[in-house]
XYZ file of C-alpha atoms in Angstrom:
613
model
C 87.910 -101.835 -49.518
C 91.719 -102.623 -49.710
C 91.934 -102.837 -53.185
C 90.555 -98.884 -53.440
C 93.508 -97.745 -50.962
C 95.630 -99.238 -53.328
C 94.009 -97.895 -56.572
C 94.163 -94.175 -54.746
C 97.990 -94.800 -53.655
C 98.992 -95.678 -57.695
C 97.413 -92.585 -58.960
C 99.197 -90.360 -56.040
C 102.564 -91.712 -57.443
C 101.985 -91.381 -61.301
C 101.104 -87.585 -60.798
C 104.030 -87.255 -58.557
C 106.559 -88.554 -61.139
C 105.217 -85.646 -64.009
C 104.905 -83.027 -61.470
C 107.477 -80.005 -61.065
C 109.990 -80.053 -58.753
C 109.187 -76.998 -56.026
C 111.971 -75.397 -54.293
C 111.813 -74.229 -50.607
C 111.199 -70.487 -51.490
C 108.759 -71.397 -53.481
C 106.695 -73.310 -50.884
C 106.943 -71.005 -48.344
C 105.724 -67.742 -50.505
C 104.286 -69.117 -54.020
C 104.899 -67.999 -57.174
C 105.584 -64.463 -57.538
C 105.268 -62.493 -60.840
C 106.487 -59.065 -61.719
C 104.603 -55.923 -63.028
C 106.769 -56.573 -66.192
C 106.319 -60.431 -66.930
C 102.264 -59.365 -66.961
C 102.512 -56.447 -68.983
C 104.466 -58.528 -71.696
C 101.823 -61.552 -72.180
C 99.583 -58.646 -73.714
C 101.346 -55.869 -75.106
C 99.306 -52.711 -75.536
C 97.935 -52.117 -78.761
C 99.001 -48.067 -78.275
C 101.102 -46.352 -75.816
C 99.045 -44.309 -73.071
C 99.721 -40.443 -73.899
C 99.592 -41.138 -77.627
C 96.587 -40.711 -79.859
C 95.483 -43.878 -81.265
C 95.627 -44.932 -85.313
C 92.019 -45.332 -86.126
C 90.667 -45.642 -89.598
C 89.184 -43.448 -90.964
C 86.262 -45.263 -92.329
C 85.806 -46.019 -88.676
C 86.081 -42.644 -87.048
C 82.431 -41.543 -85.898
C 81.137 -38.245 -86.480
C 81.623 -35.468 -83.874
C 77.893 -34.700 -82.684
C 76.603 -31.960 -80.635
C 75.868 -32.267 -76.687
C 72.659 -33.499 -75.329
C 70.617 -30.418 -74.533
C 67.668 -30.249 -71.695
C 66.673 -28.908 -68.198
C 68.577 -32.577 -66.947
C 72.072 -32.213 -68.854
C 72.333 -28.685 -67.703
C 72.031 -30.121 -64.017
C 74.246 -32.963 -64.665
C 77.032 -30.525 -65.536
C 76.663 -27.770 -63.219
C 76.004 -30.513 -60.257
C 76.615 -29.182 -57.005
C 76.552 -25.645 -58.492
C 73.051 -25.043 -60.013
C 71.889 -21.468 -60.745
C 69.599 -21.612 -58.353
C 68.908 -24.430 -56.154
C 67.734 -27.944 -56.790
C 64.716 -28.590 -54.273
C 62.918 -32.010 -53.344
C 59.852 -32.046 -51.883
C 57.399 -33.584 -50.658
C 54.632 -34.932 -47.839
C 56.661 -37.876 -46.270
C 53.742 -38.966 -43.330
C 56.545 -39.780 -40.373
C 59.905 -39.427 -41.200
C 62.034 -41.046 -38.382
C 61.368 -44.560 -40.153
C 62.021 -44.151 -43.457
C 65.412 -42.389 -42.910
C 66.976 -46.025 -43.969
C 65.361 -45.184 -47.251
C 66.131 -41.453 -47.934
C 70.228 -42.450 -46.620
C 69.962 -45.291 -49.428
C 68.704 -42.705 -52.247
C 71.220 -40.146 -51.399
C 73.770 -42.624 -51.412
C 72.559 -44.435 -54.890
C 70.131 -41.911 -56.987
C 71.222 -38.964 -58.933
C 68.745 -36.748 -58.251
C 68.687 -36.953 -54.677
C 72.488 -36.723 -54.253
C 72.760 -33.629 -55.961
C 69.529 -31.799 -54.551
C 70.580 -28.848 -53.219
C 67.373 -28.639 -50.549
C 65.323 -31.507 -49.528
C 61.776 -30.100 -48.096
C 59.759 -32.372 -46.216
C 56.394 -31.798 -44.309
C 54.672 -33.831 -41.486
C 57.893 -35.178 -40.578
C 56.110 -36.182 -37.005
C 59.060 -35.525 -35.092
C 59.378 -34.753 -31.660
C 61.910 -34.100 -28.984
C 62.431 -37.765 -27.793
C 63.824 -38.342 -31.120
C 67.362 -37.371 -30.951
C 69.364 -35.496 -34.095
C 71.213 -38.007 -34.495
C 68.221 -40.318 -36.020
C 67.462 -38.169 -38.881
C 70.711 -36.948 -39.659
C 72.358 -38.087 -43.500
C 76.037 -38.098 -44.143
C 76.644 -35.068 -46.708
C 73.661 -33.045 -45.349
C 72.622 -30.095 -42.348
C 69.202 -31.173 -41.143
C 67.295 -28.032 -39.775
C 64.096 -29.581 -38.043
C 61.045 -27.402 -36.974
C 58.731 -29.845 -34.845
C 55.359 -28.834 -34.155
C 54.605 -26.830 -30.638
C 51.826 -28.995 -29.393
C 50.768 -26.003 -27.377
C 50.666 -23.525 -30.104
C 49.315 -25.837 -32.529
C 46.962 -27.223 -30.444
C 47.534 -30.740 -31.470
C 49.266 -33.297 -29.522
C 50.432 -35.430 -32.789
C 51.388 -34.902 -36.073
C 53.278 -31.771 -38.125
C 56.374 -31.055 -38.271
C 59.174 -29.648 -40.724
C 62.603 -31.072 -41.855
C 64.768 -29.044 -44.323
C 67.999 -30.832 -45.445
C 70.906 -28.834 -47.007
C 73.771 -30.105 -49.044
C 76.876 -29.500 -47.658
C 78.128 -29.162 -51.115
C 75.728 -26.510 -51.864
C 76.249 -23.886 -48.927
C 78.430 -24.184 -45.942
C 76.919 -25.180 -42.686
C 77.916 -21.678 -41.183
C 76.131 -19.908 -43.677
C 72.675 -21.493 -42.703
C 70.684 -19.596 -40.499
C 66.849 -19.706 -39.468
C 65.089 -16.558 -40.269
C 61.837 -17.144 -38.992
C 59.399 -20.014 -37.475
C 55.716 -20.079 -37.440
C 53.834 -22.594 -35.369
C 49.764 -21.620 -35.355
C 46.605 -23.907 -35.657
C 46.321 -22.702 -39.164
C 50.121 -23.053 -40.591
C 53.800 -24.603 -39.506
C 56.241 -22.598 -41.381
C 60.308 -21.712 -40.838
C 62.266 -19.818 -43.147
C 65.680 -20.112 -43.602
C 68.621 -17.692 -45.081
C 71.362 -19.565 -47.039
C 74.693 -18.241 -48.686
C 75.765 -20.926 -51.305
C 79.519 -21.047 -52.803
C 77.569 -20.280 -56.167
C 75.239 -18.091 -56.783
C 74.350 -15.416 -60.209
C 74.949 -11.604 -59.388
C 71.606 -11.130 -59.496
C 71.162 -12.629 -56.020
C 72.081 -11.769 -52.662
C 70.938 -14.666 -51.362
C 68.505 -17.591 -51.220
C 65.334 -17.684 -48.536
C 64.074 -21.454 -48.360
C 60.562 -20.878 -47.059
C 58.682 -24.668 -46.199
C 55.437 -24.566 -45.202
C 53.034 -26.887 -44.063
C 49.156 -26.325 -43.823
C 46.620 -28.776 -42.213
C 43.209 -29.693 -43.564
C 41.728 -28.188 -40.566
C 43.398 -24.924 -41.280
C 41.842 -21.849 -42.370
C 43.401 -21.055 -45.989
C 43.093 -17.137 -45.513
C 44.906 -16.811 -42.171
C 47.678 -19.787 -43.440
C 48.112 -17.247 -46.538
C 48.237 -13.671 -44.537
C 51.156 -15.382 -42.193
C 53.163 -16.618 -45.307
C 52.626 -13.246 -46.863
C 53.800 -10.977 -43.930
C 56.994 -13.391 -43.406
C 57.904 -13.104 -46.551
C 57.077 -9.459 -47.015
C 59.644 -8.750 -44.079
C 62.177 -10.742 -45.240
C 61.891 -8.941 -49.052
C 62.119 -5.767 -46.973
C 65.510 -7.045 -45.460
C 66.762 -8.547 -48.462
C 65.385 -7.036 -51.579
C 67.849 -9.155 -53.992
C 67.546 -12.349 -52.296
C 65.864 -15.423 -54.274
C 63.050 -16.814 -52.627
C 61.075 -20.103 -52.310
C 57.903 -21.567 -50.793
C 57.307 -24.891 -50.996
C 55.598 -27.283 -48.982
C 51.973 -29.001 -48.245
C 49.579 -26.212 -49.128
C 46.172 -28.558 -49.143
C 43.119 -26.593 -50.104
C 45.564 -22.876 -50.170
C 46.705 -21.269 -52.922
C 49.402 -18.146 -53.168
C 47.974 -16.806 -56.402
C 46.050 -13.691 -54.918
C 48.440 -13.046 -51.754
C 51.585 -13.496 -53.453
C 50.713 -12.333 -57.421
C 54.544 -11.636 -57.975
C 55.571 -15.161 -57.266
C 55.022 -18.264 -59.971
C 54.234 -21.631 -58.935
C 56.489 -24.733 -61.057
C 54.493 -27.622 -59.740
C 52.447 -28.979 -62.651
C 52.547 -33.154 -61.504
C 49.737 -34.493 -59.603
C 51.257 -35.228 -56.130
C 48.515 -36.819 -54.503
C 45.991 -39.006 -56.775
C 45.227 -36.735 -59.343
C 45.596 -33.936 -56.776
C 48.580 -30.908 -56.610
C 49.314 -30.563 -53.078
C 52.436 -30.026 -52.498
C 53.088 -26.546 -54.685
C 56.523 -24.978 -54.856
C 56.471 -20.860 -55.504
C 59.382 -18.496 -56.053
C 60.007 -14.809 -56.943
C 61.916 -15.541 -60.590
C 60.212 -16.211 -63.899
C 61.341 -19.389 -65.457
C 63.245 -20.888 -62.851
C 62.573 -24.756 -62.382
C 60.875 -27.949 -64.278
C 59.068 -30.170 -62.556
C 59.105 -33.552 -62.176
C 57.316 -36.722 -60.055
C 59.464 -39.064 -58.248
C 58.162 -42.057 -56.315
C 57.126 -41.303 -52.571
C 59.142 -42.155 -50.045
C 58.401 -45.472 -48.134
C 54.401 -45.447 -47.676
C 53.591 -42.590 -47.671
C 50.662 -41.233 -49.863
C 51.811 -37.989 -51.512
C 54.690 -38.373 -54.630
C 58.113 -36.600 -53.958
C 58.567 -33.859 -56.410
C 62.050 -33.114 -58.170
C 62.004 -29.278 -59.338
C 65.259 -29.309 -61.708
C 66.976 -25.769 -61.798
C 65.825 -24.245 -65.127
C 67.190 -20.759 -64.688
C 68.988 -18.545 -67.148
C 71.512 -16.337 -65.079
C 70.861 -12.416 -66.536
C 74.332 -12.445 -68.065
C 73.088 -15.244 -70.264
C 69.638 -13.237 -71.115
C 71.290 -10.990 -73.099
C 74.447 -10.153 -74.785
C 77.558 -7.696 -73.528
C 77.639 -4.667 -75.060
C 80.619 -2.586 -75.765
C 79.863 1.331 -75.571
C 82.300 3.877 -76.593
C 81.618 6.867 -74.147
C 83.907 10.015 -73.912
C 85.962 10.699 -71.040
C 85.047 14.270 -69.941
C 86.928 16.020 -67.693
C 87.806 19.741 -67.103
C 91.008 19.693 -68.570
C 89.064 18.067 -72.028
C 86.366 20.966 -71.621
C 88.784 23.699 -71.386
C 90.592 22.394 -74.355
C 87.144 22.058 -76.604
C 86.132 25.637 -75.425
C 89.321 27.098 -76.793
C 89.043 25.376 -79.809
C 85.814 27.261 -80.367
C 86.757 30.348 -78.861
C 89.276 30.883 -81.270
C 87.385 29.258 -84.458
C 86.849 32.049 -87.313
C 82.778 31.467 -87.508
C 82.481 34.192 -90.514
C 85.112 31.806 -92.464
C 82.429 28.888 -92.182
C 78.947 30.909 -92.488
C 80.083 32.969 -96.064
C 80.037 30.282 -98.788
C 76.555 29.343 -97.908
C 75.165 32.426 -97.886
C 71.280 31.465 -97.575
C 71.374 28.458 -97.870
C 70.553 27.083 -94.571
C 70.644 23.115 -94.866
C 74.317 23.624 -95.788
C 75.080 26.002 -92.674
C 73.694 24.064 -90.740
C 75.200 20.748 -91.680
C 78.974 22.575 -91.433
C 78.521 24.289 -88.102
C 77.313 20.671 -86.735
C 79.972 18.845 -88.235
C 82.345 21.395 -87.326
C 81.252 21.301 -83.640
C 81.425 17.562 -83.519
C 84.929 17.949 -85.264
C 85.797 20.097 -82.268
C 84.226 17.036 -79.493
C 86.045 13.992 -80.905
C 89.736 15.852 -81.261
C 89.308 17.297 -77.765
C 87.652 14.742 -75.737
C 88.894 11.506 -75.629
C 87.063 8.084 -76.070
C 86.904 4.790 -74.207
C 85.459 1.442 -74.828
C 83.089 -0.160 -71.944
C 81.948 -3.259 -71.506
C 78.397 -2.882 -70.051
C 77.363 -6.414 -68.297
C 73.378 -6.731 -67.837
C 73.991 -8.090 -64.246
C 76.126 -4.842 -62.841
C 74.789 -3.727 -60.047
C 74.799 0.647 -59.754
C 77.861 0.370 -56.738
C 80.445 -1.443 -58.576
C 82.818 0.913 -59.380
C 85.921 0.382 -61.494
C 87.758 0.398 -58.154
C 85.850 -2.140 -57.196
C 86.148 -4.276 -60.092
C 90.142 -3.800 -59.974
C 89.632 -5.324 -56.620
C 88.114 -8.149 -57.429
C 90.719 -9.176 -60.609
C 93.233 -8.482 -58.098
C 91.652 -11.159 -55.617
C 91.461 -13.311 -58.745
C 95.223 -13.043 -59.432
C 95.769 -13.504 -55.712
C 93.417 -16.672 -55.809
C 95.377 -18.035 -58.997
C 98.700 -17.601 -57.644
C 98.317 -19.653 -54.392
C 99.023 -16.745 -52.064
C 96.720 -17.243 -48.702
C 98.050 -14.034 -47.194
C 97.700 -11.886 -49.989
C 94.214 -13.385 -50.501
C 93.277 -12.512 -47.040
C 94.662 -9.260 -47.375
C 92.346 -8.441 -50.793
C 89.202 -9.729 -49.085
C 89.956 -8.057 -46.417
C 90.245 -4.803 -48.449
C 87.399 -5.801 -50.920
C 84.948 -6.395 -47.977
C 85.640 -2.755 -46.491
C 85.378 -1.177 -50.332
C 81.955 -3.054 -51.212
C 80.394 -1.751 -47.561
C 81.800 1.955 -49.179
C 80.651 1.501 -52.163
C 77.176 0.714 -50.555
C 77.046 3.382 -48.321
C 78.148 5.680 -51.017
C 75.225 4.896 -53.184
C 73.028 4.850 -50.591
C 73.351 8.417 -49.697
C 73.278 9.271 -53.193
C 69.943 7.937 -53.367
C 68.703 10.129 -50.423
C 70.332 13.050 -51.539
C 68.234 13.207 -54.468
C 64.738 12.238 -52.389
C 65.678 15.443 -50.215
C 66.027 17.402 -53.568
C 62.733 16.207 -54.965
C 64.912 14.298 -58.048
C 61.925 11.708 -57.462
C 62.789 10.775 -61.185
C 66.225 9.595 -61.030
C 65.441 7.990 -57.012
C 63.082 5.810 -58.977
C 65.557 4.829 -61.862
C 67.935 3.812 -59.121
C 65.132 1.759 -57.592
C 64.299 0.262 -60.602
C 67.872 -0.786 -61.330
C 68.451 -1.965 -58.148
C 65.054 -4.271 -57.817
C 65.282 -5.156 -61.859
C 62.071 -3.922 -62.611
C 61.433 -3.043 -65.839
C 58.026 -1.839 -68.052
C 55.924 -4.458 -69.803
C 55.068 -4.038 -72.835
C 57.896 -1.597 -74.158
C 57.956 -2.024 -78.493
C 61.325 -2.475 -80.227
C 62.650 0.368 -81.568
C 63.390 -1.436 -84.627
C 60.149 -0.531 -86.491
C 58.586 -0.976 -89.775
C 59.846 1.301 -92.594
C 57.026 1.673 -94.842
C 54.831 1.933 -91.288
C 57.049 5.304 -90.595
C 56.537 6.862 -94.537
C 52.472 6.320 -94.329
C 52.954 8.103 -90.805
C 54.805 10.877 -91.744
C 53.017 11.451 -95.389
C 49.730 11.697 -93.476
C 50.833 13.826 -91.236
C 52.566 16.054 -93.556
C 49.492 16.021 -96.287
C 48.407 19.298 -95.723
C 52.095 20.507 -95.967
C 53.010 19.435 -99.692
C 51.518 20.565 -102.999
C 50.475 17.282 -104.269
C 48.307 14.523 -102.484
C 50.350 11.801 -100.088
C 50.481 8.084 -101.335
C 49.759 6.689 -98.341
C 46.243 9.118 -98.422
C 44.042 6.809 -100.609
C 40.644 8.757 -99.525
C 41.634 11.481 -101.191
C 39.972 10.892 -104.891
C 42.178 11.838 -108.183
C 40.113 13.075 -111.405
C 41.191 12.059 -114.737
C 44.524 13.786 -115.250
C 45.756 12.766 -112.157
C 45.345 15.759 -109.496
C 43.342 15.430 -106.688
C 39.765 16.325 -107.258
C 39.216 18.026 -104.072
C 41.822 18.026 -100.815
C 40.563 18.750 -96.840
C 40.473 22.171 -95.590
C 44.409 23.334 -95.037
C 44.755 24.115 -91.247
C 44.505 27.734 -90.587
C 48.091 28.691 -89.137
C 47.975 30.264 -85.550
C 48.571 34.372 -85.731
C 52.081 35.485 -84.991
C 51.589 39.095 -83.956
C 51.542 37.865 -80.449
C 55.335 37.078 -79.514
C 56.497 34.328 -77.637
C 57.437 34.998 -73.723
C 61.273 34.374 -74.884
C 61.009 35.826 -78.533
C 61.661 39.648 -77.955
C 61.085 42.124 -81.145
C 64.399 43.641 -80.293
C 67.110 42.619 -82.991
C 70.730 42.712 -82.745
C 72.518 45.344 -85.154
C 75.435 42.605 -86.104
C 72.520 40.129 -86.726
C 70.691 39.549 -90.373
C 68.218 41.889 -91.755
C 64.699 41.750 -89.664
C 62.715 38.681 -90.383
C 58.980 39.361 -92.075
C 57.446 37.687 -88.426
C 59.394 40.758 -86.464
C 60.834 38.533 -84.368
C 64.508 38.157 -83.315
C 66.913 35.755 -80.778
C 69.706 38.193 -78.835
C 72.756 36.019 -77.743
C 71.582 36.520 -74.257
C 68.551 34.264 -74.798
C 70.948 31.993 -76.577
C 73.188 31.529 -73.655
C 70.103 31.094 -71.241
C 68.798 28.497 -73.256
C 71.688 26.553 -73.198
C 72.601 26.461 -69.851
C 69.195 25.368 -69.126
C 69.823 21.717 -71.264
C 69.939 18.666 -68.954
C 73.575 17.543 -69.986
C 71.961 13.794 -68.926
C 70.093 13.665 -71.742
C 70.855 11.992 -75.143
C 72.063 13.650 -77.877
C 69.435 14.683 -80.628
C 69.599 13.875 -84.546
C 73.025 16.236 -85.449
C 75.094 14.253 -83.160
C 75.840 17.003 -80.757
C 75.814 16.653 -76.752
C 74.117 18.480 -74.310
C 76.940 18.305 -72.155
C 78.663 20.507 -74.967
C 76.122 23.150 -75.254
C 75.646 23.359 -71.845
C 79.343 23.625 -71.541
C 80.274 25.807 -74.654
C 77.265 27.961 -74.283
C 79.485 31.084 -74.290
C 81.488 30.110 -77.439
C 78.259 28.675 -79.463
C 75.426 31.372 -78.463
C 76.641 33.524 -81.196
C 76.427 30.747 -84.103
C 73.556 29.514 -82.954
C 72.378 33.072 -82.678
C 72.646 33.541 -86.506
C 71.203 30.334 -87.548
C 67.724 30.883 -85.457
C 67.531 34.131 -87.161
C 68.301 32.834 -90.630
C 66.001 30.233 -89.708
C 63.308 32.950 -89.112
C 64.101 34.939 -92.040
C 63.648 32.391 -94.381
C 60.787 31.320 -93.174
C 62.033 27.714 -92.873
C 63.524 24.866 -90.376
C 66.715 23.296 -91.698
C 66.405 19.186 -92.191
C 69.032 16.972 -93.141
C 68.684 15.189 -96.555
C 68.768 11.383 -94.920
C 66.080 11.889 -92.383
C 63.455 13.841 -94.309
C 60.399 12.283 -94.054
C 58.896 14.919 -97.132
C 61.455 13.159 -99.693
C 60.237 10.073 -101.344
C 61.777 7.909 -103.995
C 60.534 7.996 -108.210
C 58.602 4.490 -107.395
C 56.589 5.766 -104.303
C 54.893 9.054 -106.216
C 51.867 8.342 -107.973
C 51.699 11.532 -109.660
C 52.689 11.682 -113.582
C 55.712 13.288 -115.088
C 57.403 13.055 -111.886
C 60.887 13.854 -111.362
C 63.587 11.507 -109.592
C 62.164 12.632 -106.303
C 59.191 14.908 -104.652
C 59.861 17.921 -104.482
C 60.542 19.533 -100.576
C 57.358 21.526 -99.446
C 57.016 24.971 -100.432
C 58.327 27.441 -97.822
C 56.275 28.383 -94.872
């Protein structure tokens, strides 16, 4: 044993004579090293700011972004189009909140949900707030009435919202619904984001027992949520919850259901329903603790309406009085004689030079403006409005709280106007039978639009076959697109249908009066005439609304000018009638076909125009 003390004492003093000596300082505080003295036993291989030399044979190829329902949500995060629900039939919820705090805290898809919808939470009032409460969220709990209900145990609703979603102040319970047959509450939110297209967003959960009876479950979800369309007609709406052995396809027809995962067994229980077409993806998540129905992630799969479709940018004149008064003396003092002499007869050319002229007239008098036409507008956004909001935007930008406070303060009184304005609008026109345009606005307003409206974009050769067989009986020589009609052996048609017998003409027309003019053109062969007066009354009758026809020419000018243009227009109606003919324009004629379309021999370039009437 003595010899080992010694053995242990030897060593101590060997590794004491090749130690280093330590100074005071350094034994009270250690060694100390400086950011610098680190930095330098590695220097950097390039300095932070700069872009780093890579070689080029070991660059990698720029590639484009993943695409999918689940990169979209990882990007917009806590600002989805619309929002990202989780639901599902939990079976007791106060002990497995230790599991749902872990998964917000840990899993993607629960820490960005937007709404988490549970059903039979099995909650009750001895079970404080404060137990199912999770850090980030506003729990909004809806335990089941044991008197209503009749049922002592079970139920029960818990919605939680994301705080970084919608503010707590902008949650409010619209409705709750406690019966034998259905547990429902229904809940208005205001999120920071949300597409123009919505006012709002209802969260509807619902829960219906076994025991319940489906059709009295459905007529209590459909009168809730026919009230609160009524009261919000923009507002984007969901129902989701435990629907058992019910279905919303009859009730609710306008509403699509996204849940296409078994949630139970092979079963689809829990259903999720909502007002917009293409709006979520679903997708089966593990249940939470033991409880026998899978969660349900619906991923936000909505394309906002300024998305849908392009902007357009319309040029649209800018009438006014002053432009109107300037266009009607430019055709009050216009020399109408000086344009109708070198055509004589020939009414094509007339009327291609007064229509030109006229349009001439428009585009040097009235002015012109590009707009940019959004899809998503709503009908009472005015252009003061929209200066508003660019000016809140500046505001915003700039850092200026009072001036912001100011804007909204001025924005919020001007959108209430605006409202109210187009509001009475819309009952002025009820209370003078305009049912038509109180319609359009609805239909603007709501975003309804007809199914199954055809491009305009149509087939060409579709149109010639149209208009040859409908012109047949008008042209000397047999239509190509006619093939029933037989050819004999030099090429003319063998025999052709009975010609339509034209309607007699000795009986005039209501506004066609025999009396002529004296300044007008000789008498036409049909006796009839137009006086200036009918003319005028014509004109003023046009709807200046409508679009303008093939020459180019407005309503609103017609309607306008009718007093400077009656005469002209006088003259050409009474060409027209003279010669027996209607003017066409050469690029529209459906009667003119090219050399390669006429299957008759010893044809010209093109068909000749029908023979007069």
């Amino acid at each position: 044993m003595f010899w080992r003390l010694e053995y242990f004492f030897l060593c101590f003093a060997v590794l004491g004579l090749f130690a280093a000596p330590i100074t005071c300082a350094e034994k009270r505080t250690g060694i100390v090293y400086t950011r610098d003295q680190l930095m330098a036993l590695r220097p950097p291989s390039f300095v932070v700011g700069e872009k780093p030399q890579i070689p080029k044979e070991r660059r990698r190829n720029q590639r484009g972004s993943e695409a999918g329902v689940k990169q979209r949500m990882k990007r917009r995060r806590f600002k989805p189009c619309v929002p990202a629900v989780i639901t599902g039939n939990v079976r007791s919820l106060a002990n497995k909140m230790d599991e749902l705090e872990a998964l917000t805290r840990t899993q993607r898809e629960f820490r960005e949900a937007s709404i988490m919808c549970f059903t039979e939470t099995w909650l009750h009032g001895l079970i404080p707030d404060s137990n199912v409460t999770i850090a980030g969220f506003t729990t909004v709990r809806a335990d089941r009435d044991t008197t209503a209900a009749g049922k002592k145990k079970g139920g029960g609703l818990a919605v939680f919202l994301s705080n970084r979603w919608c503010s707590p102040e902008h949650i409010h319970v619209k409705e709750r619904v406690c019966s034998p047959d259905v547990e429902l509450t229904a809940i208005g939110l205001r999120p920071y984001y949300l597409p123009r297209e919505f006012t709002n967003v209802i969260a509807i959960t619902v829960y219906i027992p076994p025991t319940g009876k489906a059709d009295s479950a459905c007529d209590v979800i459909h009168s809730v949520t026919a009230d609160l369309q009524t009261k919000h007609p923009g507002a984007f709406i969901l129902i989701t919850g435990d629907f058992n052995h019910a279905s919303l396809k009859s009730t609710l027809p306008t509403f699509h259901q996204y849940v296409q995962c078994s949630t139970r067994d092979r079963k689809t229980l829990d259903l999720l329903y909502a007002n917009v077409t293409s709006a979520y993806t679903s997708t089966a998540l593990p249940p939470l603790g033991k409880s026998d129905h899978n969660l349900v992630l619906l991923s936000p799969s909505y394309t906002p309406v300024v998305q849908q479709q392009p902007v357009t940018v319309r040029t649209v004149r800018k009438w006014s009085d002053g432009a109107m008064d300037c266009l009607r003396d430019a055709l009050e003092t216009t020399n109408w004689s000086a344009l109708c002499e070198p055509h004589g007869e020939d009414l094509d050319g007339l009327t291609d030079c007064v229509s030109d002229y006229i349009k001439f007239c428009t585009e040097n008098s009235v002015p012109t403006k590009k707009v940019r036409c959004y899809p998503n507008n709503k009908p009472w956004v005015t252009s003061d409005l929209k200066a508003l909001l660019n000016k809140k935007k500046r505001a915003f930008t700039a850092g200026d709280p009072a001036e912001l406070r100011s804007v909204q303060k001025e924005l919020k009184r001007s959108l209430k106007e605006s409202k109210d304005a187009y509001r009475k609008k819309l009952e002025e026109r009820l209370e003078r039978n305009q049912t038509r345009d109180v319609w359009s606005g609805m239909r603007t307003i709501t975003g309804f639009q007809k199914k199954g409206i055809r491009s305009a974009d149509g087939n060409v050769d579709q149109a010639n076959e149209l208009n040859q067989f409908f012109n047949r009986f008008d042209s000397s020589s047999p239509s190509p697109s006619c093939p029933n009609i037989p050819l004999d052996n030099n090429g003319s048609p063998s025999h052709l249908p009975e010609p339509l017998t034209p309607l007699p003409t000795s009986s005039p027309s209501p506004l066609l009066t025999p009396y002529m003019d004296p300044s007008m053109s000789p008498i036409p062969p049909t006796g009839l005439s137009f006086t200036s007066g009918q003319v005028r009354r014509e004109l003023e009758r046009l709807n200046q609304r409508k679009a303008a026809g093939p020459d180019g020419i407005s309503p609103r000018v017609l309607k306008s000018c009718s007093r400077q243009l009656c005469g002209i227009l006088q003259h050409l109606f009474n060409q027209s009638l003279h010669l027996q003919r209607i003017p066409y324009h050469s690029e529209t004629c459906p009667l003119q076909y090219h050399s390669e379309t006429c299957p008759l021999p010893n044809h010209s370039e093109t068909c000749s125009p029908p023979e007069p009437l």
